[in-house]
Coordinates of C-alpha atoms and ligand atoms in Angstrom, one line a residue:
M1 CA -16.0 -52.6 -38.4
T2 CA -16.5 -52.9 -34.7
A3 CA -16.1 -56.2 -33.0
T4 CA -19.3 -56.7 -31.0
Y5 CA -20.2 -58.9 -28.1
G6 CA -20.6 -62.1 -30.0
A7 CA -23.0 -60.5 -32.6
A8 CA -22.7 -60.1 -36.3
T9 CA -21.5 -56.8 -37.7
V10 CA -24.1 -54.4 -39.2
F11 CA -23.8 -55.2 -42.8
D12 CA -24.0 -59.0 -42.3
E13 CA -27.5 -58.2 -41.2
L14 CA -28.5 -55.5 -43.7
P15 CA -28.1 -54.3 -47.3
S16 CA -26.2 -51.0 -47.5
G17 CA -27.6 -47.8 -49.1
L18 CA -30.8 -45.7 -48.9
L19 CA -34.1 -47.5 -49.6
I20 CA -36.0 -45.7 -52.4
G21 CA -38.7 -47.7 -54.0
S22 CA -37.2 -51.2 -54.3
D23 CA -33.6 -49.8 -54.9
W24 CA -30.8 -49.7 -52.4
V25 CA -29.2 -46.4 -53.5
S26 CA -25.5 -45.6 -52.9
G27 CA -23.3 -42.7 -54.1
S28 CA -25.9 -40.3 -52.5
S29 CA -25.7 -36.5 -53.1
G30 CA -25.8 -36.2 -49.3
G31 CA -22.5 -38.0 -49.0
S32 CA -21.8 -40.5 -46.2
Y33 CA -21.5 -40.7 -42.5
E34 CA -19.2 -42.7 -40.2
H35 CA -21.5 -44.3 -37.7
V36 CA -19.9 -44.7 -34.3
Y37 CA -20.9 -47.5 -31.9
P38 CA -21.5 -45.7 -28.7
A39 CA -20.2 -48.5 -26.5
S40 CA -16.7 -48.6 -28.1
G41 CA -16.4 -45.1 -29.6
R42 CA -15.2 -46.8 -32.8
R43 CA -16.5 -46.7 -36.3
N44 CA -19.4 -49.1 -36.7
A45 CA -20.2 -48.7 -40.4
T46 CA -20.2 -46.1 -43.2
I47 CA -23.7 -45.2 -44.2
E48 CA -25.3 -43.2 -47.1
I49 CA -26.8 -39.9 -46.2
A50 CA -29.8 -38.6 -48.2
G51 CA -29.5 -35.3 -49.9
E52 CA -32.0 -33.2 -51.8
V53 CA -31.8 -35.4 -55.0
E54 CA -32.6 -38.6 -53.1
I55 CA -35.4 -37.0 -51.1
D56 CA -37.0 -35.8 -54.4
R57 CA -36.7 -39.3 -55.8
A58 CA -38.2 -40.9 -52.7
V59 CA -41.2 -38.5 -52.7
K60 CA -42.0 -39.4 -56.3
S61 CA -41.6 -43.1 -55.6
A62 CA -44.0 -42.7 -52.6
W63 CA -46.7 -41.0 -54.7
E64 CA -46.6 -43.9 -57.2
A65 CA -46.9 -46.4 -54.4
H66 CA -49.7 -44.4 -52.8
G67 CA -51.8 -44.7 -56.0
E68 CA -51.3 -48.5 -55.9
W69 CA -51.9 -48.8 -52.2
I70 CA -55.3 -47.0 -52.2
A71 CA -56.4 -49.0 -55.2
Y72 CA -56.1 -52.2 -53.2
T73 CA -59.2 -53.4 -51.3
P74 CA -59.2 -52.6 -47.6
E75 CA -59.0 -56.3 -46.9
R76 CA -55.8 -56.6 -48.9
R77 CA -54.2 -53.6 -47.2
R78 CA -55.2 -55.0 -43.8
D79 CA -53.8 -58.4 -44.5
L80 CA -50.5 -57.0 -45.8
L81 CA -50.1 -55.0 -42.6
F82 CA -50.8 -58.1 -40.6
D83 CA -48.1 -59.8 -42.6
L84 CA -45.8 -57.0 -41.8
A85 CA -46.5 -57.4 -38.1
D86 CA -45.7 -61.1 -38.4
A87 CA -42.5 -60.3 -40.3
V88 CA -41.3 -57.9 -37.6
K89 CA -42.1 -60.5 -35.0
A90 CA -40.2 -63.2 -36.8
D91 CA -37.2 -60.8 -37.3
V92 CA -37.1 -59.7 -33.7
D93 CA -33.6 -61.1 -32.9
R94 CA -32.0 -59.4 -35.9
L95 CA -33.9 -56.1 -35.4
A96 CA -33.0 -56.1 -31.7
R97 CA -29.3 -56.5 -32.5
L98 CA -29.5 -53.7 -35.1
N99 CA -31.2 -51.6 -32.5
V100 CA -28.2 -52.1 -30.2
H101 CA -25.9 -51.1 -33.0
D102 CA -28.1 -48.1 -33.7
F103 CA -27.7 -46.3 -30.4
G104 CA -26.3 -48.6 -27.8
V105 CA -29.6 -49.5 -26.0
P106 CA -28.9 -52.7 -23.9
I107 CA -30.0 -55.9 -25.6
M108 CA -32.1 -56.6 -22.5
M109 CA -34.4 -53.8 -23.5
S110 CA -33.9 -53.8 -27.2
A111 CA -36.4 -56.5 -28.1
G112 CA -39.1 -54.5 -26.2
H113 CA -38.8 -51.7 -28.9
I114 CA -39.3 -54.3 -31.6
G115 CA -42.3 -55.8 -29.8
L116 CA -43.8 -52.4 -29.4
A117 CA -43.5 -51.7 -33.1
E118 CA -45.1 -55.1 -33.9
K119 CA -48.0 -54.4 -31.5
F120 CA -48.7 -51.1 -33.1
I121 CA -48.6 -52.4 -36.6
R122 CA -51.0 -55.2 -35.7
Y123 CA -53.4 -52.8 -33.9
Y124 CA -53.5 -50.4 -36.8
A125 CA -53.8 -53.2 -39.4
G126 CA -57.1 -54.0 -37.6
Y127 CA -58.4 -50.5 -38.3
V128 CA -57.9 -50.6 -42.1
D129 CA -61.2 -52.2 -42.9
K130 CA -63.1 -50.7 -39.9
A131 CA -62.2 -47.0 -39.9
H132 CA -65.3 -45.5 -41.4
G133 CA -66.7 -42.0 -41.8
S134 CA -70.1 -40.9 -40.7
S135 CA -73.2 -39.0 -42.0
T136 CA -75.2 -36.4 -40.1
P137 CA -78.6 -34.8 -40.6
V138 CA -78.5 -31.2 -42.0
S139 CA -81.0 -28.4 -42.4
N140 CA -82.5 -29.8 -45.6
K141 CA -83.5 -33.1 -44.2
F142 CA -83.4 -35.0 -47.5
D143 CA -79.8 -34.0 -48.3
V144 CA -77.0 -36.6 -47.9
N145 CA -74.2 -35.2 -45.7
L146 CA -71.1 -37.4 -45.5
I147 CA -68.0 -36.9 -43.4
E148 CA -65.2 -39.0 -44.8
R149 CA -61.6 -39.5 -43.7
E150 CA -59.0 -39.7 -46.4
P151 CA -55.2 -40.2 -46.4
Y152 CA -53.0 -37.1 -46.9
G153 CA -51.1 -38.9 -49.6
V154 CA -47.3 -38.9 -48.9
V155 CA -46.2 -38.1 -45.4
G156 CA -42.7 -37.3 -44.2
I157 CA -41.9 -39.0 -40.9
I158 CA -38.8 -37.6 -39.1
A159 CA -37.5 -39.8 -36.2
P160 CA -35.2 -39.1 -33.3
W161 CA -32.2 -41.4 -32.7
N162 CA -33.5 -42.7 -29.4
G163 CA -36.2 -45.0 -30.7
P164 CA -36.3 -45.7 -34.4
M165 CA -38.6 -48.7 -34.1
V166 CA -40.8 -46.9 -31.6
V167 CA -41.4 -44.3 -34.3
V168 CA -42.1 -47.1 -36.8
G169 CA -44.9 -48.4 -34.6
L170 CA -46.3 -45.1 -33.3
N171 CA -46.2 -43.2 -36.6
V172 CA -45.4 -45.3 -39.6
A173 CA -48.0 -47.9 -38.8
P174 CA -51.0 -45.5 -38.5
A175 CA -49.8 -43.6 -41.6
L176 CA -49.9 -46.8 -43.7
A177 CA -53.2 -47.9 -42.2
A178 CA -54.7 -44.6 -43.1
G179 CA -53.7 -45.1 -46.7
N180 CA -50.6 -42.9 -46.9
A181 CA -47.2 -43.7 -48.4
V182 CA -44.2 -42.7 -46.2
V183 CA -40.8 -41.2 -46.6
L184 CA -39.1 -42.1 -43.3
K185 CA -36.1 -40.1 -42.2
P186 CA -34.3 -41.7 -39.3
S187 CA -31.4 -39.9 -37.7
E188 CA -27.9 -40.7 -39.1
L189 CA -27.1 -41.7 -35.5
S190 CA -29.5 -44.7 -35.6
P191 CA -30.2 -45.7 -39.1
F192 CA -30.0 -49.5 -39.1
T193 CA -33.4 -50.8 -37.7
S194 CA -35.3 -48.5 -39.9
L195 CA -33.5 -49.7 -43.0
R196 CA -34.2 -53.3 -42.1
F197 CA -37.8 -52.4 -41.5
G198 CA -38.0 -51.0 -45.0
E199 CA -36.5 -54.2 -46.3
L200 CA -39.2 -56.2 -44.5
C201 CA -41.9 -54.0 -46.1
L202 CA -40.6 -55.1 -49.5
E203 CA -40.3 -58.8 -48.4
V204 CA -44.0 -59.0 -47.3
G205 CA -45.1 -57.4 -50.6
L206 CA -46.0 -53.8 -49.8
P207 CA -45.8 -51.8 -53.0
P208 CA -42.2 -50.6 -53.6
G209 CA -42.0 -47.0 -52.5
L210 CA -44.8 -47.3 -49.9
V211 CA -42.1 -47.0 -47.3
N212 CA -38.8 -45.3 -48.3
V213 CA -36.1 -45.1 -45.7
L214 CA -33.5 -42.2 -46.0
P215 CA -31.2 -41.7 -43.1
S216 CA -29.8 -38.2 -42.9
G217 CA -29.0 -35.3 -40.6
P218 CA -30.6 -31.9 -40.5
E219 CA -30.0 -31.2 -44.2
G220 CA -31.9 -34.2 -45.5
G221 CA -34.6 -33.5 -42.9
A222 CA -35.0 -29.9 -44.1
A223 CA -35.1 -31.1 -47.7
L224 CA -38.0 -33.4 -46.8
V225 CA -39.9 -30.7 -44.9
R226 CA -39.7 -28.1 -47.8
H227 CA -40.5 -30.6 -50.6
R228 CA -43.8 -29.6 -52.2
G229 CA -44.8 -33.2 -52.7
I230 CA -45.1 -33.8 -48.9
S231 CA -48.6 -33.6 -47.7
K232 CA -47.8 -33.7 -44.0
I233 CA -44.8 -33.9 -41.7
H234 CA -44.8 -35.9 -38.5
F235 CA -41.8 -34.9 -36.4
T236 CA -40.5 -36.5 -33.2
G237 CA -37.5 -34.9 -31.6
G238 CA -36.5 -31.8 -29.7
G239 CA -38.3 -28.5 -29.4
D240 CA -35.6 -26.4 -31.0
T241 CA -35.6 -28.6 -34.1
A242 CA -39.4 -28.5 -34.1
K243 CA -39.3 -24.6 -34.3
K244 CA -37.0 -24.8 -37.4
I245 CA -39.2 -27.4 -39.0
I246 CA -42.4 -25.5 -38.4
A247 CA -40.8 -22.4 -39.9
E248 CA -39.5 -24.3 -42.9
A249 CA -42.9 -26.0 -43.4
A250 CA -44.7 -22.6 -43.3
A251 CA -43.4 -21.8 -46.8
N252 CA -45.8 -24.4 -48.3
L253 CA -48.2 -24.3 -45.4
T254 CA -47.4 -28.0 -44.9
P255 CA -49.1 -29.3 -41.7
V256 CA -46.8 -30.5 -39.0
A257 CA -47.5 -32.8 -36.0
T258 CA -44.9 -32.8 -33.3
E259 CA -44.0 -35.2 -30.5
L260 CA -41.3 -33.5 -28.4
G261 CA -39.3 -33.6 -25.2
G262 CA -40.2 -33.6 -21.5
K263 CA -39.0 -32.9 -18.0
S264 CA -41.5 -35.1 -16.3
A265 CA -42.4 -35.0 -12.7
N266 CA -42.5 -38.2 -10.7
I267 CA -44.4 -37.5 -7.4
V268 CA -43.8 -39.9 -4.5
F269 CA -46.4 -39.5 -1.8
A270 CA -45.7 -40.7 1.8
D271 CA -48.4 -43.3 1.5
A272 CA -46.7 -45.0 -1.5
D273 CA -45.1 -48.5 -1.4
L274 CA -41.6 -47.0 -1.1
D275 CA -39.7 -50.1 -2.3
A276 CA -41.8 -50.2 -5.5
A277 CA -41.6 -46.4 -5.9
A278 CA -37.8 -46.5 -5.5
K279 CA -37.5 -49.2 -8.2
L280 CA -39.9 -47.6 -10.6
S281 CA -38.3 -44.2 -10.1
A282 CA -34.8 -45.6 -10.8
F283 CA -35.8 -47.4 -14.0
Q284 CA -38.0 -44.6 -15.2
G285 CA -35.3 -42.1 -14.3
P286 CA -31.5 -42.5 -14.8
L287 CA -31.4 -46.2 -15.6
G288 CA -33.9 -46.9 -18.5
Q289 CA -32.0 -46.1 -21.7
A290 CA -29.5 -44.2 -19.6
G291 CA -32.2 -41.5 -19.1
Q292 CA -32.3 -41.0 -22.9
S293 CA -36.1 -41.2 -23.2
C294 CA -38.7 -38.6 -23.7
A295 CA -40.6 -40.3 -20.9
C296 CA -37.8 -40.0 -18.4
G297 CA -39.1 -39.0 -14.9
S298 CA -36.2 -36.7 -14.4
R299 CA -37.7 -34.6 -11.6
I300 CA -38.5 -36.8 -8.6
L301 CA -40.7 -35.0 -6.1
V302 CA -40.7 -36.7 -2.7
Q303 CA -42.9 -35.9 0.3
D304 CA -41.0 -34.6 3.3
S305 CA -41.8 -37.4 5.8
V306 CA -40.3 -40.1 3.5
Y307 CA -37.7 -38.0 1.8
D308 CA -34.6 -39.6 3.4
A309 CA -36.0 -43.2 3.4
F310 CA -36.9 -42.9 -0.3
I311 CA -33.4 -41.6 -1.2
E312 CA -31.8 -44.5 0.6
K313 CA -33.9 -47.1 -1.2
F314 CA -33.6 -45.3 -4.6
L315 CA -29.8 -45.2 -4.4
A316 CA -29.7 -48.9 -3.5
V317 CA -31.5 -49.7 -6.7
V318 CA -29.5 -47.2 -8.9
Q319 CA -26.2 -48.6 -7.6
S320 CA -27.1 -52.3 -7.9
V321 CA -27.4 -52.5 -11.7
K322 CA -24.7 -53.4 -14.2
I323 CA -23.4 -50.8 -16.5
G324 CA -21.5 -51.8 -19.6
E325 CA -21.4 -53.4 -23.1
P326 CA -25.0 -53.3 -24.3
F327 CA -24.8 -56.8 -26.0
D328 CA -24.1 -58.3 -22.6
P329 CA -27.5 -59.7 -21.6
S330 CA -27.0 -58.8 -18.0
V331 CA -26.3 -55.1 -18.6
V332 CA -29.0 -52.7 -17.6
V333 CA -27.4 -49.3 -18.4
G334 CA -25.6 -48.7 -21.7
P335 CA -23.7 -45.7 -23.0
V336 CA -25.1 -42.4 -24.1
V337 CA -25.4 -41.9 -27.8
S338 CA -22.3 -39.9 -28.8
Q339 CA -19.3 -37.9 -27.7
V340 CA -21.3 -34.8 -28.2
A341 CA -24.1 -36.0 -25.9
A342 CA -21.5 -37.2 -23.3
D343 CA -19.8 -33.7 -23.3
R344 CA -23.2 -32.0 -23.0
I345 CA -24.4 -34.1 -20.1
L346 CA -21.1 -33.9 -18.2
E347 CA -21.1 -30.1 -18.7
T348 CA -24.7 -30.0 -17.3
I349 CA -23.5 -32.0 -14.2
D350 CA -20.5 -29.9 -13.7
R351 CA -22.4 -26.6 -13.9
A352 CA -25.1 -27.9 -11.6
S353 CA -22.5 -28.8 -9.0
T354 CA -20.4 -25.7 -9.2
E355 CA -23.4 -23.4 -9.3
E356 CA -25.1 -25.3 -6.4
M357 CA -28.4 -26.1 -8.2
G358 CA -28.6 -29.1 -5.9
E359 CA -26.4 -31.5 -4.0
L360 CA -24.7 -34.2 -6.0
I361 CA -25.0 -37.4 -4.0
A362 CA -24.2 -40.1 -6.6
G363 CA -22.5 -40.5 -10.0
G364 CA -21.4 -37.5 -12.0
K365 CA -18.5 -39.0 -13.8
R366 CA -17.6 -40.7 -17.1
L367 CA -16.7 -44.3 -16.6
G368 CA -13.1 -45.3 -17.2
G369 CA -11.3 -48.7 -17.3
D370 CA -12.6 -51.1 -19.9
L371 CA -15.4 -48.7 -20.7
A372 CA -13.2 -45.6 -21.2
D373 CA -13.5 -45.5 -25.0
G374 CA -17.3 -45.7 -24.9
F375 CA -19.7 -42.9 -23.9
F376 CA -20.6 -44.2 -20.5
I377 CA -21.8 -41.8 -17.7
E378 CA -22.5 -42.9 -14.2
P379 CA -26.2 -42.7 -13.1
T380 CA -26.2 -39.3 -11.4
V381 CA -28.4 -38.1 -8.6
F382 CA -28.9 -34.5 -7.3
T383 CA -31.0 -33.9 -4.2
D384 CA -32.7 -30.7 -2.9
V385 CA -32.7 -29.3 -6.4
D386 CA -34.2 -25.9 -7.0
N387 CA -37.0 -26.3 -9.5
H388 CA -36.1 -22.9 -11.1
S389 CA -32.5 -23.9 -11.8
P390 CA -31.5 -25.0 -15.3
L391 CA -30.9 -28.5 -14.0
A392 CA -34.7 -28.8 -13.3
R393 CA -35.7 -26.7 -16.4
I394 CA -33.8 -28.2 -19.3
E395 CA -34.2 -31.7 -20.7
T396 CA -30.8 -33.3 -19.9
F397 CA -31.4 -36.5 -22.0
G398 CA -28.9 -38.5 -20.0
P399 CA -28.7 -40.5 -16.8
V400 CA -29.3 -37.5 -14.5
V401 CA -32.2 -37.0 -12.1
S402 CA -33.2 -34.2 -9.7
I403 CA -34.8 -35.0 -6.4
M404 CA -36.9 -32.3 -4.7
R405 CA -38.9 -32.1 -1.5
F406 CA -42.6 -31.2 -1.0
T407 CA -44.9 -30.9 2.0
D408 CA -48.4 -31.2 0.6
E409 CA -50.4 -32.2 -2.5
A410 CA -50.9 -28.6 -3.6
Q411 CA -47.2 -27.9 -3.5
A412 CA -46.4 -31.1 -5.4
V413 CA -48.8 -30.2 -8.2
G414 CA -47.4 -26.6 -8.3
I415 CA -43.9 -27.9 -8.7
A416 CA -44.8 -30.6 -11.2
N417 CA -46.6 -28.1 -13.4
D418 CA -44.0 -25.4 -13.2
T419 CA -42.2 -26.3 -16.4
V420 CA -42.7 -25.5 -20.1
F421 CA -43.0 -29.3 -20.8
G422 CA -46.1 -31.5 -20.4
L423 CA -45.4 -34.9 -21.7
N424 CA -45.6 -37.4 -18.8
A425 CA -46.2 -37.3 -15.1
Y426 CA -45.9 -40.1 -12.6
I427 CA -47.8 -40.5 -9.3
Q428 CA -46.8 -43.0 -6.5
T429 CA -49.5 -43.4 -4.0
N430 CA -51.8 -46.0 -2.4
D431 CA -54.6 -43.5 -2.0
L432 CA -56.9 -43.9 -5.0
T433 CA -58.8 -40.7 -4.4
R434 CA -55.6 -38.7 -4.3
A435 CA -54.4 -40.4 -7.5
H436 CA -57.5 -39.3 -9.4
R437 CA -57.5 -35.8 -7.9
V438 CA -53.8 -35.2 -8.6
A439 CA -53.9 -36.8 -12.1
R440 CA -56.6 -34.4 -13.1
Q441 CA -54.5 -31.4 -12.1
L442 CA -51.3 -32.4 -13.8
E443 CA -50.5 -30.6 -17.1
A444 CA -49.3 -33.7 -19.0
G445 CA -50.5 -35.8 -21.9
S446 CA -50.0 -39.0 -20.0
V447 CA -50.2 -39.6 -16.2
W448 CA -49.0 -43.0 -14.9
V449 CA -50.0 -44.0 -11.5
N450 CA -47.9 -46.7 -9.7
R451 CA -46.4 -47.8 -13.0
N452 CA -43.9 -47.0 -15.6
S453 CA -44.6 -45.4 -19.0
D454 CA -45.9 -48.4 -20.9
I455 CA -46.8 -46.9 -24.3
S456 CA -49.6 -49.0 -25.7
P457 CA -51.4 -49.0 -29.1
Q458 CA -54.8 -48.4 -27.5
S459 CA -53.8 -45.2 -25.7
P460 CA -53.1 -41.8 -27.3
Y461 CA -49.6 -40.7 -26.4
G462 CA -48.4 -37.1 -26.8
G463 CA -47.7 -33.9 -25.0
Y464 CA -49.3 -30.8 -23.5
K465 CA -47.5 -27.4 -23.7
Q466 CA -44.1 -27.5 -25.4
S467 CA -44.1 -31.3 -25.5
G468 CA -45.9 -31.4 -28.8
T469 CA -49.2 -31.3 -30.6
G470 CA -49.5 -34.8 -32.0
R471 CA -50.9 -38.0 -30.6
A472 CA -49.8 -41.6 -31.3
G473 CA -51.9 -44.6 -30.4
G474 CA -55.6 -45.2 -30.5
L475 CA -58.0 -43.6 -32.9
E476 CA -56.4 -40.2 -32.2
G477 CA -53.1 -41.6 -33.7
L478 CA -54.9 -42.8 -36.8
H479 CA -56.6 -39.4 -37.2
E480 CA -53.1 -37.7 -37.3
F481 CA -52.7 -39.3 -40.8
Q482 CA -56.2 -38.6 -42.1
Q483 CA -57.8 -35.4 -43.5
V484 CA -61.5 -34.9 -43.2
K485 CA -63.8 -34.3 -46.2
N486 CA -67.4 -33.3 -46.1
I487 CA -69.6 -34.3 -49.1
R488 CA -73.1 -32.9 -49.3
I489 CA -75.5 -34.2 -51.9
G490 CA -78.5 -32.0 -52.5
M491 CA -81.8 -33.9 -52.7
S492 CA -84.3 -31.1 -53.1
Ligands
NAD501 P1 -33.4 -33.7 -32.7 O1 -34.5 -32.7 -32.6 O2 -32.0 -33.3 -32.7 O3 -33.6 -34.6 -34.1 C1 -34.7 -35.3 -34.4 C2 -34.7 -35.6 -35.9 O4 -34.8 -34.3 -36.6 C3 -33.5 -36.2 -36.4 O5 -33.8 -37.2 -37.4 C4 -32.7 -35.1 -37.0 O6 -31.8 -35.5 -38.1 C5 -33.8 -34.2 -37.6 N1 -33.5 -32.8 -37.9 C6 -32.6 -32.1 -37.2 N2 -32.6 -30.8 -37.7 C7 -33.6 -30.8 -38.7 C8 -34.1 -29.8 -39.5 N3 -33.6 -28.5 -39.5 N4 -35.0 -30.1 -40.4 C9 -35.5 -31.4 -40.4 N5 -35.1 -32.4 -39.7 C10 -34.1 -32.1 -38.8 O7 -33.7 -34.8 -31.6 P2 -32.9 -36.1 -31.2 O8 -31.7 -35.7 -30.4 O9 -32.8 -37.0 -32.4 O10 -34.0 -36.8 -30.2 C11 -34.1 -36.5 -28.9 C12 -35.3 -35.6 -28.6 O11 -36.5 -36.3 -29.1 C13 -35.6 -35.4 -27.2 O12 -36.0 -34.1 -27.0 C14 -36.7 -36.4 -26.8 O13 -37.4 -36.0 -25.7 C15 -37.5 -36.3 -28.1 N6 -38.4 -37.5 -28.2 C16 -39.7 -37.3 -28.1 C17 -40.6 -38.4 -28.2 C18 -42.1 -38.3 -28.0 O14 -42.8 -39.2 -28.4 N7 -42.6 -37.2 -27.5 C19 -40.0 -39.7 -28.5 C20 -38.7 -39.8 -28.6 C21 -37.8 -38.7 -28.5

């Protein structure tokens, strides 16, 4: 097992196996997977991978738990979810360490993921005994016409590797609050925090099977999607995978909600506070999670008159941060998740340079020296990028940003919207009227003005266009996990 920066190894912190009901299951039909720690390139742990047999067992266990869960009073369900939020909070140090093991996110940012999960669980716990239906008048004025919201039953939640605890907060929490049981399928690339979260669910006294945790790759995911016992799939990941999942789910007409990728525009107007804009653009761009975030502002649009000044300030921020071992508390940028990801990102950089999609002004290489065995890529900046080039079109999911020039507001909006994606958009301006006007015109599920993407439980988060159909957060996030029933009682 990998030596880590003064931290315990994975299985000092966690039972091994898949979590089904209250059992930690090994000898899985899906086999095992050698998890690699991205910062060292070495084996971190051998994990169980769920196959068809384990998925089937988990779905059955979830249905049993669902029956028990909805038989509880709302107050009891509410209090158990508050207990769960408390347990996540109390376990923040361990969960944060496991999150670093998971995908190499720097420890400096890791606790933020856990805090986000806790906030969402607490927020949705508060809904359990307050989310009520309604009644409306109908043509026969004496009839009773009720509109009720019911859980789906058992939902399959499929998570990407880049934020397993974020998915716990955004999706598992509202699913449970709505009365569902969950089969959670984290990626085999980042299984650890989800397994510990499942253990915490048992420790606080949720019915065994209410949250089952089955890491796997595409095969386990596909088995979950096609299982007839799954009432709804909630998928977070890439668009190509979403197409396969929707096609697979069509066999049973299982509903699917999707939260997908982005190629978000970050528009810097000449009247912005340039120092603040440069800092925000760097952290929301190539630095935060090494650009491996759905919210990455990977297309930075800068107004002509401040183009050069902005680039100078932006580069100063990008080049000032420490890159390295994620357990080092002073490190800001960690590795990318895998050798495959590193190869893909370096190939994108190479192609963008040779085919002159823009001018490479910083980064572009894999780091050597002490970091040579890990998957570290320099924060990489291209300027004067053509918005129609693949560099500006395709989600790179790495520490790579494109800077583009615009002259006026209309042109900025045109470039920002000229993409198949529509997840986030960022506006840097001190003109409040402009901020409102531009925000209304941007085709994105979230628009952030003079701030980073601070996903909060009160706000629905999700995409326009090919960035997905689902919403997480707010009442909209709860509604994703409820189906609507109308009951009409004749009174004639
Ligand atoms: P991915 O699409 O490769 O995988 C996502 C999950 O789907 C994994 O658990 C994977 O094992 C599973 N999977 C793969 N093939 C499957 C199949 N055929 N059937 C069922 N499941 C299958 O994505 P990734 O590389 O893990 O994550 C990165 C992507 O996720 C990026 O595009 C990123 O933008 C997106 N993302 C979106 C949000 C959001 O809220 N919109 C949040 C985080 C990540």
